[in-house]
Structure formats: C-alpha cells, structure tokens
Amino acid sequence: AKDENRRTELMEKYARHGGAQKLALLQRALALREKNARLLGYKTHAHYALEVKMAKTPERVLNFIRGLAARIRRAVTKEVAELTMRKRQDTGNRKARLEYHDVSFYGELMRQEKFKLDSEKVREYFPLEFVLRQMLDVYAKLLSVKFRRLFGFKFWSPDVTFYEVSNTDGSLIGYFGLDMYPRNGKYGHMAAFNAVSGSMTDWSEKTRMAPACFLVGNFPKPGNGCPSLLSHGEVDTLFHEFGHIMHFALGRPRFASQNSFAVAGDFVEMPSQMLENWTWDRKILKKISRHYKTRKPLPDSMITNMLAARNFLEAYSMARQMVLASYDMMLHLKPPKTAAENSGLMRKLNRHLLGIEMPKGSMFGAGFGHLMGDYDAGYYGYAWSKVYAADLFTRFEKEGIMSSRTGKDYRSLLAKAATQDEMKMIMEFLGRKPNDRAFLRQLTQK
C-alpha cells in the first residue's frame, strides 16, 4: 500500500486482532500455567517447560537471546537506517521516522531495486513435478537411499502419492506419502505428520515395524495448461519439510515413543533447517530448476541475484525473533498482572531490540498463536535451532555439499531419533562443541 495512511490503518487493526477478550484469556492461561508449575514443584512455567528441552533452564535461554541480540545489534541498526533513508527519499521528508507499518513496504521496495528480482519470473523455473524428482535424487545421493513410487493404495484424496524408502541394497526402511494440493477443509500450512512410528516389534530386536509418514502441503494446483509452479521460498519449504520426512523415516528407535518427532522441541527443526542450505547452492539450483516452457535451468544472472538477496534484512528479521522469544519467555517467568502490562512489555521489547514503536493500541499477545501450543516458553527454539543448523552445515561446506561420506554421518545422526541427548548428537557429528560463528557469518554475509 503506497498510501502511508492506509498502511497505518491496516497495521493498527492487525495489531489489535484477537482483541481484549483474547488478551484476557491469555492472562488467565498464564496464571493457570504458573499455578500448575508451582503445584508440580517448579519455580515458574518456564522452568517446567524447559526441563525437557536442550536449553534446560530459562537462564540459559535468556543468555542465548541477549548474547545473539548483542552480536547482531550493529547489523540491525544499519538495516533500520537503510530503511529509514529509503522512506525519507520516498517522502521527501528528511526527518521522517521509520514506523512499524513501513518495514515490509520499504523492505520489498528495496529488494526489487537492489536485486532486480521478479519472484513471478523465478517461479516459472520451478514446476513442482520436476522439483520433486530432482529433490528426491538429491536426498537419495546424500543419504544413500532409494525411493520408489508405489501404486494401488487408496487414500483420503486421489492427489496423494505414496513411496517406499529403501537402502541401496534394496532392504526396506519405510514409507511416506505426499499430499501436495489444496482442497476444502484441508490443513492450511505445510507439515510432516506421523502415521506409523518405526520401532522394534519384539525384544530380540530382529524385527522392526517400518515407519510411515505424510507430507501435507498446499501448492498451486496445475490447470489451464500450466503446471504447479513454486516460488523459491516454496522450494526452500519443500526441502525443509522433506527433511522432517527423512528424519522420521531414517530414525531407528527401539520404542515408538522415541521416534524422531519426539526429540526436544528446540532440536526438532534443526536437521530440516540445515537442509535449506541446499536450495541456496548454485549447482543444486541448476539441478532442480527447469523453465516450464523452455526447459532451461535458472540463468546464472538470476541465481546471482537470488544469492545476493538471501540475507537482505535478515539481521532485522532475526532481531524480531529475539523480540518474540523474549516476550514469550518473560510472560512465563513473571506473568504480567494486567492486560495493559502485557501489551506494554511487547512495546518495550520492540523499542529496545528494534528501535521501532509498536502500532497504536497494540494488543499483540491476543493474536500471537504460538503462545497456545507447542511453543509456550519455547519460541526461542526457532532461532536456537537456526544457530545450530548453521554449525551443522559447516561440515558439508568443508567436505562437499553432496559428500556421501558426510551424508552417511548425517544419516547416523538422524537414525538416533529421540534415543540420545540432542547436544551429544550434535557434538558427535561435529567432533567438537557447537558455536554460533557460522550463523553470524551467514547472517551478515552480503
């Protein structure tokens, strides 16, 4: 919206979505969580929730958030300054201040100007059927497995396709299904779901139940002579979510309760986030792209622009994650006594970490859905897992992105599922203690 008044109006309405009633329900939920934690002998709900996570304690989470925020502060300040200058250039007002409703608008404007990227043109190079075939080939070579499509199975929709995963010698590993197109009443995002957990079926440990899982998505359906075309962001998501499928299928737990989706909540995204790097490799981009008309791969110039744009405003984006993680953690360490105090906490964090004021009348907590689900006192896990994922990728950077030897070691990590301490698994794969250097390098790389 080029009209700033309209942007302001829309953002102020959005910042109040959920409303006072939902904010009151959040206050009630926070009080009940605190009461529950104390009944169980914990100091706070945060202490209770984190006991089974990698981080273990709220103090460690807060140190992580503060440390990361401090290390990216300079980059964030620079990006906010660039956005502010673009607004002043656009408005002709040398004293114009960057507002909350300006960030996305000027961010997209600058992305187009700096990198000459037309996302719809990029989309033409990623027909879903071709991307799927090439992605399976990448995973097969990387993890030393084979995929075979199976027929004759009936599922909830004729769009569902079903596959067998086996070792290179043909021995069975498991199964997965793909449900890629939207329909009425379907789950609206993209996610991997467990159907049958792999486990040993007897105490002799000679017989194993083969796992089965499904990847559910909502990509554009083919029609009018045009195939399903993916944006690069959707290709990135596909690689990520299929990483969950492989984590689940390749897990070798003794008990079903130790399946790969049962790992600590701040670890579960890590293996998949690491695999997003493959969609940013020049050779892989050539391999998985083919224009739906000319059948040619992405041109070098377009790939160069895509790579250059990868980290645009990424420091700001991560700082915003620090705002959300701090807000979530503080709510569960010391629940605010009133709804006004709740909203004030978010305004204070936004001002401190981003240098930008929240919209007028904001009731952010009323519409922050992650506070009701698996992320209560755990939203930090998004950034936490990204940091470790970047460190895991350093081995592939050094040894080759398609190194079968490194892939074998990575498969060994996936095979452990939820049978070991997650930090121990990371250290075994890296051969050292993990750190955030790779993440910070990736974040600030321009």
Short mmCIF file of C-alpha atoms in Angstrom, two decimals:
data_model
loop_
_atom_site.label_atom_id
_atom_site.label_comp_id
_atom_site.label_asym_id
_atom_site.label_seq_id
_atom_site.Cartn_x
_atom_site.Cartn_y
_atom_site.Cartn_z
CA ALA A 1 0.00 0.00 0.00
CA LYS A 2 1.67 3.16 -1.22
CA ASP A 3 -0.62 5.34 0.90
CA GLU A 4 1.01 5.53 4.34
CA ASN A 5 -2.31 6.39 5.99
CA ARG A 6 -3.76 3.11 4.70
CA ARG A 7 -0.70 1.18 5.85
CA THR A 8 -1.06 2.75 9.29
CA GLU A 9 -4.77 1.94 9.47
CA LEU A 10 -4.30 -1.67 8.44
CA MET A 11 -1.35 -2.30 10.78
CA GLU A 12 -3.15 -0.77 13.76
CA LYS A 13 -6.15 -3.04 13.11
CA TYR A 14 -3.90 -6.07 12.69
CA ALA A 15 -2.03 -5.26 15.92
CA ARG A 16 -5.37 -5.50 17.77
CA HIS A 17 -6.57 -8.74 16.20
CA GLY A 18 -7.86 -11.12 18.82
CA GLY A 19 -8.95 -8.15 20.87
CA ALA A 20 -9.39 -7.50 24.57
CA GLN A 21 -11.30 -10.76 25.13
CA LYS A 22 -8.44 -12.90 23.81
CA LEU A 23 -5.90 -10.87 25.78
CA ALA A 24 -7.93 -11.57 28.93
CA LEU A 25 -7.93 -15.30 28.07
CA LEU A 26 -4.15 -15.17 27.65
CA GLN A 27 -3.83 -13.57 31.09
CA ARG A 28 -5.94 -16.39 32.52
CA ALA A 29 -3.85 -19.05 30.75
CA LEU A 30 -0.61 -17.55 32.07
CA ALA A 31 -1.97 -17.57 35.64
CA LEU A 32 -3.08 -21.22 35.32
CA ARG A 33 0.28 -22.25 33.89
CA GLU A 34 2.08 -20.57 36.78
CA LYS A 35 -0.22 -22.29 39.29
CA ASN A 36 0.27 -25.67 37.59
CA ALA A 37 4.06 -25.30 37.63
CA ARG A 38 4.14 -24.47 41.32
CA LEU A 39 1.87 -27.37 42.20
CA LEU A 40 4.38 -29.62 40.44
CA GLY A 41 7.29 -28.10 42.36
CA TYR A 42 8.71 -25.76 39.71
CA LYS A 43 9.62 -22.12 40.22
CA THR A 44 7.83 -20.97 37.05
CA HIS A 45 6.11 -22.38 33.95
CA ALA A 46 9.30 -21.60 32.02
CA HIS A 47 11.32 -23.87 34.35
CA TYR A 48 8.69 -26.60 33.93
CA ALA A 49 8.54 -26.37 30.12
CA LEU A 50 12.31 -26.18 29.58
CA GLU A 51 13.25 -29.20 31.67
CA VAL A 52 12.80 -31.48 28.63
CA LYS A 53 14.36 -29.10 26.08
CA MET A 54 18.00 -28.78 25.03
CA ALA A 55 18.29 -25.43 26.78
CA LYS A 56 17.14 -26.94 30.13
CA THR A 57 16.83 -23.60 32.01
CA PRO A 58 15.32 -20.11 31.46
CA GLU A 59 18.66 -18.56 32.41
CA ARG A 60 20.37 -20.30 29.50
CA VAL A 61 17.63 -19.18 27.11
CA LEU A 62 17.87 -15.57 28.25
CA ASN A 63 21.66 -15.64 27.90
CA PHE A 64 21.23 -17.02 24.37
CA ILE A 65 18.74 -14.30 23.43
CA ARG A 66 20.75 -11.44 24.94
CA GLY A 67 24.03 -12.69 23.51
CA LEU A 68 22.66 -13.12 20.00
CA ALA A 69 20.84 -9.77 20.12
CA ALA A 70 24.05 -8.03 21.16
CA ARG A 71 26.09 -9.63 18.38
CA ILE A 72 23.66 -8.62 15.64
CA ARG A 73 22.81 -5.16 17.02
CA ARG A 74 25.19 -3.32 14.69
CA ALA A 75 23.77 -5.08 11.62
CA VAL A 76 20.20 -4.38 12.77
CA THR A 77 20.97 -0.68 13.31
CA LYS A 78 22.44 -0.48 9.81
CA GLU A 79 19.41 -2.14 8.20
CA VAL A 80 16.95 0.10 10.05
CA ALA A 81 19.00 3.13 8.96
CA GLU A 82 18.84 1.98 5.32
CA LEU A 83 15.06 1.58 5.52
CA THR A 84 14.74 4.99 7.16
CA MET A 85 16.79 6.65 4.40
CA ARG A 86 14.64 4.96 1.75
CA LYS A 87 11.50 6.34 3.39
CA ARG A 88 12.98 9.83 3.55
CA GLN A 89 13.92 9.60 -0.10
CA ASP A 90 10.41 8.43 -0.97
CA THR A 91 8.57 11.05 1.11
CA GLY A 92 10.97 13.96 0.63
CA ASN A 93 10.92 14.46 4.40
CA ARG A 94 14.46 14.50 5.80
CA LYS A 95 13.13 13.93 9.31
CA ALA A 96 10.71 11.10 8.51
CA ARG A 97 10.81 8.29 11.07
CA LEU A 98 10.59 4.62 10.21
CA GLU A 99 7.36 3.20 11.62
CA TYR A 100 6.25 -0.37 12.24
CA HIS A 101 3.98 -0.25 9.18
CA ASP A 102 6.88 0.86 6.94
CA VAL A 103 9.27 -2.04 7.36
CA SER A 104 7.67 -4.57 4.98
CA PHE A 105 6.74 -1.88 2.43
CA TYR A 106 10.20 -0.33 2.10
CA GLY A 107 11.88 -3.69 2.55
CA GLU A 108 10.11 -5.08 -0.54
CA LEU A 109 10.73 -1.85 -2.48
CA MET A 110 14.46 -2.01 -1.74
CA ARG A 111 14.61 -5.75 -2.54
CA GLN A 112 13.24 -5.09 -6.02
CA GLU A 113 15.52 -2.10 -6.59
CA LYS A 114 18.74 -3.65 -5.28
CA PHE A 115 18.48 -7.16 -6.67
CA LYS A 116 16.25 -6.84 -9.76
CA LEU A 117 14.34 -9.96 -8.74
CA ASP A 118 10.87 -10.69 -10.05
CA SER A 119 9.53 -13.52 -7.88
CA GLU A 120 6.95 -14.47 -10.51
CA LYS A 121 9.67 -14.92 -13.14
CA VAL A 122 11.64 -17.10 -10.72
CA ARG A 123 8.51 -19.19 -10.14
CA GLU A 124 8.43 -20.20 -13.83
CA TYR A 125 11.62 -22.21 -13.29
CA PHE A 126 10.23 -24.42 -10.52
CA PRO A 127 7.47 -26.74 -11.77
CA LEU A 128 6.53 -28.94 -8.81
CA GLU A 129 6.77 -32.34 -10.52
CA PHE A 130 10.29 -31.62 -11.78
CA VAL A 131 11.43 -30.14 -8.46
CA LEU A 132 10.11 -33.21 -6.61
CA ARG A 133 12.01 -35.63 -8.85
CA GLN A 134 15.24 -33.68 -8.53
CA MET A 135 14.84 -33.21 -4.79
CA LEU A 136 14.37 -36.95 -4.28
CA ASP A 137 17.51 -37.54 -6.33
CA VAL A 138 19.46 -35.11 -4.13
CA TYR A 139 18.26 -36.79 -0.93
CA ALA A 140 18.88 -40.26 -2.36
CA LYS A 141 22.51 -39.50 -3.18
CA LEU A 142 23.13 -37.55 0.00
CA LEU A 143 21.69 -40.14 2.40
CA SER A 144 22.43 -43.33 0.39
CA VAL A 145 18.80 -44.36 -0.01
CA LYS A 146 16.43 -45.25 -2.86
CA PHE A 147 12.88 -44.02 -3.49
CA ARG A 148 10.21 -45.95 -5.37
CA ARG A 149 6.68 -44.78 -6.05
CA LEU A 150 4.03 -47.33 -5.13
CA PHE A 151 0.61 -47.73 -6.74
CA GLY A 152 -2.65 -49.44 -5.81
CA PHE A 153 -3.14 -47.73 -2.43
CA LYS A 154 -6.32 -45.78 -1.61
CA PHE A 155 -6.03 -42.62 0.49
CA TRP A 156 -8.29 -39.74 1.52
CA SER A 157 -7.65 -37.96 -1.80
CA PRO A 158 -6.66 -39.15 -5.30
CA ASP A 159 -3.94 -36.47 -5.21
CA VAL A 160 -1.95 -38.41 -2.57
CA THR A 161 1.10 -40.26 -3.90
CA PHE A 162 2.90 -42.97 -1.91
CA TYR A 163 6.58 -44.01 -1.85
CA GLU A 164 8.85 -46.69 -0.44
CA VAL A 165 12.23 -45.78 1.05
CA SER A 166 14.93 -48.46 0.96
CA ASN A 167 18.65 -48.86 1.44
CA THR A 168 20.80 -49.06 -1.69
CA ASP A 169 20.81 -52.86 -1.30
CA GLY A 170 17.01 -52.86 -1.55
CA SER A 171 16.24 -53.58 2.11
CA LEU A 172 13.15 -51.73 3.33
CA ILE A 173 13.43 -48.62 5.51
CA GLY A 174 9.91 -47.16 5.50
CA TYR A 175 7.20 -45.30 3.61
CA PHE A 176 5.98 -41.78 3.05
CA GLY A 177 3.11 -40.09 1.24
CA LEU A 178 2.81 -36.68 -0.44
CA ASP A 179 -0.42 -34.67 -0.29
CA MET A 180 0.57 -31.51 -2.12
CA TYR A 181 -2.55 -29.69 -3.35
CA PRO A 182 -5.21 -27.65 -1.52
CA ARG A 183 -8.85 -28.67 -1.09
CA ASN A 184 -11.75 -27.55 1.07
CA GLY A 185 -11.25 -28.17 4.78
CA LYS A 186 -7.61 -29.22 4.47
CA TYR A 187 -4.88 -28.20 6.91
CA GLY A 188 -3.70 -24.83 5.66
CA HIS A 189 0.08 -24.93 6.09
CA MET A 190 2.83 -27.38 5.17
CA ALA A 191 3.92 -30.01 7.65
CA ALA A 192 5.04 -33.60 8.14
CA PHE A 193 2.75 -35.97 10.05
CA ASN A 194 3.45 -39.30 11.72
CA ALA A 195 1.25 -42.24 10.69
CA VAL A 196 3.21 -45.28 11.99
CA SER A 197 6.24 -44.94 14.27
CA GLY A 198 9.18 -47.18 13.45
CA SER A 199 10.19 -49.42 16.35
CA MET A 200 11.32 -52.89 17.29
CA THR A 201 8.40 -55.31 17.42
CA ASP A 202 9.97 -57.83 19.82
CA TRP A 203 12.65 -58.00 22.49
CA SER A 204 15.05 -59.90 20.24
CA GLU A 205 15.42 -56.68 18.21
CA LYS A 206 15.40 -58.70 14.99
CA THR A 207 12.04 -57.48 13.69
CA ARG A 208 11.22 -53.84 13.02
CA MET A 209 7.98 -52.03 12.31
CA ALA A 210 8.57 -49.88 9.22
CA PRO A 211 7.69 -46.20 9.81
CA ALA A 212 5.24 -44.28 7.64
CA CYS A 213 4.61 -40.56 7.49
CA PHE A 214 2.96 -37.97 5.25
CA LEU A 215 3.99 -34.58 3.92
CA VAL A 216 0.99 -32.29 3.59
CA GLY A 217 1.18 -29.06 1.61
CA ASN A 218 -0.89 -26.58 -0.40
CA PHE A 219 1.00 -25.78 -3.57
CA PRO A 220 -0.84 -24.28 -6.57
CA LYS A 221 -2.71 -26.99 -8.45
CA PRO A 222 -1.96 -27.45 -12.19
CA GLY A 223 -4.57 -26.02 -14.52
CA ASN A 224 -5.25 -24.29 -17.84
CA GLY A 225 -2.20 -25.88 -19.40
CA CYS A 226 0.10 -24.58 -16.66
CA PRO A 227 1.87 -26.89 -14.17
CA SER A 228 2.07 -26.22 -10.44
CA LEU A 229 4.79 -23.54 -10.19
CA LEU A 230 6.66 -22.88 -6.94
CA SER A 231 8.30 -19.74 -5.67
CA HIS A 232 11.86 -20.20 -4.46
CA GLY A 233 10.55 -19.77 -0.92
CA GLU A 234 8.20 -22.70 -1.51
CA VAL A 235 11.08 -24.80 -2.87
CA ASP A 236 13.00 -23.93 0.30
CA THR A 237 10.00 -25.01 2.40
CA LEU A 238 9.69 -28.26 0.44
CA PHE A 239 13.34 -29.17 1.09
CA HIS A 240 12.87 -28.27 4.76
CA GLU A 241 9.71 -30.28 5.30
CA PHE A 242 11.02 -33.29 3.38
CA GLY A 243 13.95 -33.16 5.80
CA HIS A 244 11.41 -33.97 8.55
CA ILE A 245 10.19 -36.92 6.47
CA MET A 246 13.73 -38.27 6.21
CA HIS A 247 14.40 -37.66 9.89
CA PHE A 248 11.32 -39.71 10.73
CA ALA A 249 11.81 -42.44 8.13
CA LEU A 250 15.51 -42.97 8.90
CA GLY A 251 15.07 -42.97 12.69
CA ARG A 252 15.93 -46.33 14.28
CA PRO A 253 14.46 -46.15 17.79
CA ARG A 254 13.77 -49.23 19.89
CA PHE A 255 10.44 -47.84 21.10
CA ALA A 256 7.75 -45.95 19.17
CA SER A 257 7.84 -43.22 21.83
CA GLN A 258 11.43 -42.46 20.78
CA ASN A 259 10.51 -41.62 17.17
CA SER A 260 12.22 -38.68 15.50
CA PHE A 261 9.32 -36.28 16.13
CA ALA A 262 9.77 -36.90 19.87
CA VAL A 263 13.14 -35.11 20.05
CA ALA A 264 13.41 -31.96 22.19
CA GLY A 265 11.29 -29.11 20.88
CA ASP A 266 14.30 -26.83 20.37
CA PHE A 267 16.04 -29.55 18.30
CA VAL A 268 13.24 -30.85 16.07
CA GLU A 269 13.61 -28.12 13.41
CA MET A 270 17.40 -28.25 13.35
CA PRO A 271 18.00 -31.13 10.88
CA SER A 272 15.49 -29.65 8.44
CA GLN A 273 16.74 -26.08 8.74
CA MET A 274 20.22 -27.35 7.92
CA LEU A 275 18.89 -28.87 4.67
CA GLU A 276 17.52 -25.50 3.50
CA ASN A 277 21.11 -24.66 2.55
CA TRP A 278 20.83 -26.99 -0.45
CA THR A 279 18.32 -24.64 -2.10
CA TRP A 280 20.91 -21.86 -1.98
CA ASP A 281 23.73 -23.77 -3.65
CA ARG A 282 24.41 -22.68 -7.23
CA LYS A 283 24.84 -26.22 -8.60
CA ILE A 284 21.77 -27.54 -6.80
CA LEU A 285 19.70 -24.59 -8.08
CA LYS A 286 20.74 -25.50 -11.61
CA LYS A 287 19.80 -29.12 -11.00
CA ILE A 288 16.34 -28.53 -9.51
CA SER A 289 15.21 -25.76 -11.88
CA ARG A 290 13.72 -26.09 -15.36
CA HIS A 291 11.56 -23.46 -17.04
CA TYR A 292 8.14 -24.96 -17.68
CA LYS A 293 8.19 -23.76 -21.31
CA THR A 294 11.83 -23.52 -22.45
CA ARG A 295 13.00 -26.41 -20.19
CA LYS A 296 16.15 -24.42 -19.41
CA PRO A 297 17.55 -24.11 -15.85
CA LEU A 298 17.76 -20.83 -13.95
CA PRO A 299 20.13 -18.43 -15.73
CA ASP A 300 23.36 -17.57 -13.90
CA SER A 301 22.39 -13.90 -13.59
CA MET A 302 19.13 -14.76 -11.82
CA ILE A 303 20.91 -17.16 -9.44
CA THR A 304 23.49 -14.47 -8.65
CA ASN A 305 20.72 -12.01 -7.76
CA MET A 306 18.91 -14.62 -5.65
CA LEU A 307 22.07 -15.40 -3.68
CA ALA A 308 22.80 -11.71 -3.21
CA ALA A 309 19.30 -11.14 -1.85
CA ARG A 310 19.38 -14.11 0.52
CA ASN A 311 20.40 -12.20 3.63
CA PHE A 312 18.68 -8.92 2.84
CA LEU A 313 17.15 -7.58 6.12
CA GLU A 314 17.99 -10.91 7.75
CA ALA A 315 19.51 -9.25 10.82
CA TYR A 316 16.29 -7.29 11.36
CA SER A 317 14.27 -10.47 10.90
CA MET A 318 16.36 -12.30 13.49
CA ALA A 319 16.15 -9.37 15.90
CA ARG A 320 12.38 -9.57 15.60
CA GLN A 321 12.64 -13.26 16.53
CA MET A 322 14.55 -12.13 19.62
CA VAL A 323 11.67 -9.77 20.47
CA LEU A 324 9.15 -12.61 20.22
CA ALA A 325 11.37 -15.07 22.10
CA SER A 326 11.96 -12.53 24.90
CA TYR A 327 8.26 -11.72 25.13
CA ASP A 328 7.31 -15.41 25.37
CA MET A 329 9.98 -16.18 27.96
CA MET A 330 9.21 -13.16 30.14
CA LEU A 331 5.47 -13.92 30.10
CA HIS A 332 6.22 -17.34 31.55
CA LEU A 333 8.87 -16.24 34.04
CA LYS A 334 6.84 -13.41 35.58
CA PRO A 335 3.29 -13.23 34.18
CA PRO A 336 2.11 -9.61 33.85
CA LYS A 337 -0.61 -8.71 36.32
CA THR A 338 -2.77 -6.87 33.82
CA ALA A 339 -3.52 -6.88 30.09
CA ALA A 340 -2.10 -3.36 29.86
CA GLU A 341 1.16 -4.53 31.44
CA ASN A 342 1.21 -7.45 28.96
CA SER A 343 0.95 -5.13 25.94
CA GLY A 344 3.43 -2.72 27.50
CA LEU A 345 6.03 -5.49 27.73
CA MET A 346 5.85 -6.09 23.98
CA ARG A 347 6.13 -2.37 23.23
CA LYS A 348 9.18 -2.10 25.48
CA LEU A 349 10.95 -5.08 23.87
CA ASN A 350 10.22 -3.82 20.35
CA ARG A 351 11.60 -0.40 21.20
CA HIS A 352 14.71 -1.84 22.85
CA LEU A 353 15.67 -4.51 20.30
CA LEU A 354 14.43 -2.94 17.05
CA GLY A 355 14.28 0.77 17.84
CA ILE A 356 10.73 0.91 16.43
CA GLU A 357 7.45 1.67 18.19
CA MET A 358 4.56 -0.80 18.13
CA PRO A 359 1.34 0.33 16.39
CA LYS A 360 -1.16 2.43 18.33
CA GLY A 361 -3.39 0.38 20.63
CA SER A 362 -1.43 -2.82 20.03
CA MET A 363 -2.62 -5.99 21.80
CA PHE A 364 0.00 -8.28 20.30
CA GLY A 365 -0.45 -11.15 22.76
CA ALA A 366 -4.13 -11.51 21.81
CA GLY A 367 -3.18 -12.71 18.33
CA PHE A 368 0.18 -14.44 18.91
CA GLY A 369 -0.98 -18.00 18.27
CA HIS A 370 2.31 -19.65 19.26
CA LEU A 371 1.55 -18.90 22.92
CA MET A 372 -1.15 -21.58 22.68
CA GLY A 373 0.55 -24.75 21.52
CA ASP A 374 3.98 -26.31 21.46
CA TYR A 375 5.86 -23.02 21.69
CA ASP A 376 4.82 -21.70 25.11
CA ALA A 377 8.11 -20.85 26.86
CA GLY A 378 9.73 -22.30 23.76
CA TYR A 379 9.51 -19.76 20.97
CA TYR A 380 13.26 -19.16 21.29
CA GLY A 381 13.62 -22.58 19.63
CA TYR A 382 13.24 -21.08 16.15
CA ALA A 383 16.42 -19.02 16.48
CA TRP A 384 18.15 -21.60 18.69
CA SER A 385 17.79 -24.33 16.08
CA LYS A 386 18.87 -21.98 13.27
CA VAL A 387 22.15 -21.27 15.04
CA TYR A 388 22.94 -24.96 15.49
CA ALA A 389 21.74 -25.82 11.97
CA ALA A 390 24.26 -23.35 10.52
CA ASP A 391 27.01 -25.00 12.56
CA LEU A 392 25.98 -28.49 11.38
CA PHE A 393 26.22 -27.28 7.78
CA THR A 394 29.89 -26.31 8.23
CA ARG A 395 30.85 -29.95 7.70
CA PHE A 396 29.14 -30.03 4.31
CA GLU A 397 30.68 -26.66 3.43
CA LYS A 398 34.10 -28.10 4.14
CA GLU A 399 33.64 -31.66 2.82
CA GLY A 400 31.23 -31.06 -0.08
CA ILE A 401 27.51 -30.39 -0.18
CA MET A 402 26.90 -33.77 -1.85
CA SER A 403 29.58 -35.71 0.04
CA SER A 404 28.21 -39.22 0.59
CA ARG A 405 30.67 -39.73 3.46
CA THR A 406 29.37 -36.66 5.31
CA GLY A 407 25.85 -37.64 4.33
CA LYS A 408 26.41 -41.05 5.92
CA ASP A 409 27.46 -39.39 9.18
CA TYR A 410 24.42 -37.14 8.99
CA ARG A 411 22.20 -40.15 8.42
CA SER A 412 23.69 -41.67 11.58
CA LEU A 413 22.60 -38.55 13.47
CA LEU A 414 19.06 -38.88 12.07
CA ALA A 415 18.96 -42.59 12.90
CA LYS A 416 19.34 -41.86 16.63
CA ALA A 417 15.86 -40.25 16.61
CA ALA A 418 14.99 -39.42 20.26
CA THR A 419 17.21 -42.03 21.88
CA GLN A 420 20.08 -39.75 22.96
CA ASP A 421 20.72 -36.33 24.42
CA GLU A 422 20.48 -33.91 21.49
CA MET A 423 23.59 -31.93 22.40
CA LYS A 424 25.59 -35.15 22.47
CA MET A 425 24.34 -35.99 18.95
CA ILE A 426 25.41 -32.58 17.64
CA MET A 427 28.86 -32.86 19.21
CA GLU A 428 29.37 -36.35 17.79
CA PHE A 429 28.53 -35.13 14.29
CA LEU A 430 30.71 -32.00 14.53
CA GLY A 431 33.54 -33.60 16.52
CA ARG A 432 33.58 -30.53 18.78
CA LYS A 433 31.37 -28.22 20.84
CA PRO A 434 28.96 -26.20 18.67
CA ASN A 435 29.15 -22.41 18.38
CA ASP A 436 27.33 -19.53 16.65
CA ARG A 437 30.17 -18.36 14.35
CA ALA A 438 28.75 -19.95 11.18
CA PHE A 439 25.32 -18.48 11.86
CA LEU A 440 26.66 -14.96 12.43
CA ARG A 441 28.81 -15.23 9.28
CA GLN A 442 25.80 -16.36 7.26
CA LEU A 443 23.57 -13.67 8.75
CA THR A 444 25.86 -10.75 8.00
CA GLN A 445 27.12 -12.01 4.62
CA LYS A 446 26.12 -9.51 1.92
#
